[in-house]
Amino acid sequence: MENTTISKNYDLSLSRDQVFDGMKEGYLSKYDESKDVIVHFVSRKKAKEKFKVGGVLDNEQSNNWKAWLYLAPVLILMAIFLIYPLINTIVISFMSNYNYVTGDFDGFTLNNFGAILGLSDINGYRDNRLIDYGFVNTFLITFVTVPLSLVIALLISVLLNSLKWLKKVYQVVFFLPYVTNTIAIGMVFSVLFDKQGIINYIFGSDITWIYGADRWTAMVPLCIYIVWSSLPFKILILLSGLQGVDKQYYQAAKIDSTPKWRVLLRITVPALSPQILYLMVTSFIGAFKEYSSIVALFNGPGTSTGSYNMYTIVYYIYDNLTSNTSLAAAAAVILFIIILIFTFLQLWLSKKRVHY
Amino acid sequence: MVATKLKEYIDFSNDKDVDVDVTITIKEGNRSVDSIKKREKVTRFFLTIILYILVTFLALMMIFPFYWMIITSLKNNSEIISANQTFFPTIVMWSNYVYVFQHFNFVTYMTNTIVVAIFSTIGTLITTIFGAFAFARLNFKGREALFLVFLMTMMIPGEMMVISNYITVAAFGWIGENATLLDAYLSMIVPFWVSVFYIYLLRQNFKQIPNELYLAAKVDGKSDWSFLWKVMVPLAAPTLISITILKFMGTWNSYVWPNLVANRDEFRLISNGLRGSSFVDVESGRVEYGYQTAATVLVTVPLFLLFVLFRKYIMRGVGRAGIKG
């Protein structure tokens, strides 16, 4: 009874009345006992859409305009706030001295990119902040925090998964930092890392971490804060992935008395590879866009007044949004390109390594 | 193996032999199985204890900033910066909170945040429900292609849009010298009425609703519209609750965009208000950490209440992102 065939040239051994009844219902079908199938009869003429599906009255064509009506609010808003701005920003990045209030500009140029990359002058001045601080800091933050937080999250979720009791409680505790305000907790971290704060007290050190700190020293509390705040999401995703791993693999490893670290590397990590890939892609994108955590910790672009040493690419964009719109747009385009390259690189590299 | 060996010595069919006591000791190396088992049990017990100590330690590290935030908010400033750090305030300074309530426009910021959160959530829910319904249930030409384009837009960094959106919102007259509170609200609400991610989330949920229900509703002469509101929306309620809470939390956390468009203190949302307020003591010129952390406690507590009440929905909503991602 499962099989359904649609046939043109089937032996129509139906009585006139049966045919007539079928037509009234909208379609014609018959159960063929010898073949155990339901046969739907379609006329020799080109079948109408609604007969094609085999009994289901699914009128695709008439839904067409209705679907667009349902999509209208989404499409209109996306056109105004997503598609147009995307194109407009790219255009602005090629405009010389674009003024966002009046909309004036002095022709098209490539100089904006040259200026922020430190290659050429614009209006007689060269902006080295992005080259000296923005790119360096952004890449440093990305390549420190993303691998670090992934490894820590993986270890914690494996530990949590092996718990017998109180698993749920610990799960909630490790999720807590997700439910916080980035600015608020960042300000708490700046208290923790204060010169007279608890961190220096516990470790007996006397290091200036936040205000007036050396650029590389200030990276430490920043990276710790970013890792700390990105752990809950990763742990949640990895834990839900772990619960779906087939227990048989672990039993087989136990029989072979495989060492724990090998089980982790050879079974757990490959089994979690879809989740790890997802986290890699999203956290790389997130780390490239780091901004709020810097505002929260340092209350500005640098570790002291007038300093720009904690600049990231995104910080540069927001800082220059109104004063140098063209340069900000050029920086945004560069960020977009970097993110695209990294995302595709990861998806390409993962093709062989991710097991679905 | 044991059974066959036994059979050699004891014949169970013979009644006389049944009374014989048999003790079998199997040895591995020089230790009996019992002692190995016992030893394994002891090791496992200690490993479990070590595991729990480790996990508890890590958990404490995770929540230490929260503890320190609460503790600091109750200390007076000389204790906060003293050479001997205390893990509990010697004098509990509730006055920090009094000061913050007097000098920090907490109520204004909170009202703004809640208004913006409510209206942007309503708008998002409407567009999300319609969009997800069209993608999950209705057939139209180019559906899959359009959905793919939607998903691809998630990769575009928001910074690309922020620049032009700022110009657009300025052109609408929502920001600038003459902007009213309503304008500021609009500028913080309308650009965030569409979320591709939530459309994706809800579409997945809608797709799980069996086809038969739709066909049955069709047979009963129900329109798509009433099917959406009477069947699909109630069935997808958990996801919708998740979206509502996540959106609310998102507004509570949003800093960048409000910081750009809310140019007056009375327009600010909670995060901007917090970072924009000065907690510097006029006399000493130092930041008063007691006041500052008291304010952060006030900003954090509502989020925690939300978490306590809707933990299931929050964790499920966030978690689902990864399972099918």
XYZ file of C-alpha atoms in Angstrom, chain A residues 152 156 160 169-186 188-189 192 224-236, chain B residues 57-67 69 246 249 252-253 299-300 303-304 307 311 314-315 318:
62
model
C 38.903 25.255 27.426
C 35.030 21.686 30.525
C 30.730 18.079 32.741
C 23.316 22.337 38.234
C 26.855 22.678 36.915
C 25.511 23.149 33.415
C 23.475 26.122 34.618
C 26.412 27.591 36.563
C 28.675 27.421 33.513
C 25.974 29.045 31.442
C 25.562 32.014 33.796
C 28.102 34.378 32.179
C 26.020 34.237 29.009
C 23.208 36.070 30.756
C 25.130 39.201 31.471
C 25.584 42.653 30.188
C 28.916 42.927 28.356
C 29.467 46.473 29.541
C 28.547 45.805 33.170
C 30.724 42.733 33.657
C 33.546 44.315 31.682
C 33.660 44.510 36.984
C 36.707 42.976 35.279
C 39.262 42.876 39.378
C 40.751 36.762 29.661
C 37.508 38.708 29.638
C 36.726 37.735 26.035
C 37.462 34.057 26.700
C 35.439 34.093 29.917
C 32.417 35.631 28.262
C 32.551 33.361 25.226
C 32.808 30.085 27.184
C 29.129 29.576 28.134
C 27.847 29.503 24.584
C 30.575 27.115 23.490
C 30.065 24.801 26.474
C 26.328 24.680 25.849
C 36.836 25.004 41.203
C 36.233 25.871 37.561
C 32.621 26.753 38.307
C 33.756 29.076 41.105
C 36.182 30.745 38.706
C 33.312 31.233 36.298
C 31.082 32.966 38.816
C 33.811 34.728 40.764
C 33.330 38.026 38.860
C 29.691 38.044 39.950
C 30.603 37.413 43.550
C 30.778 42.515 41.850
C 16.665 36.383 23.540
C 18.283 40.202 26.389
C 19.386 44.961 27.286
C 22.914 44.267 26.055
C 22.015 46.394 35.490
C 22.783 42.707 35.946
C 18.882 39.785 33.491
C 19.377 37.216 36.218
C 17.278 33.812 33.505
C 16.121 29.313 32.015
C 16.936 30.643 27.036
C 19.181 27.589 27.080
C 20.671 29.369 22.427
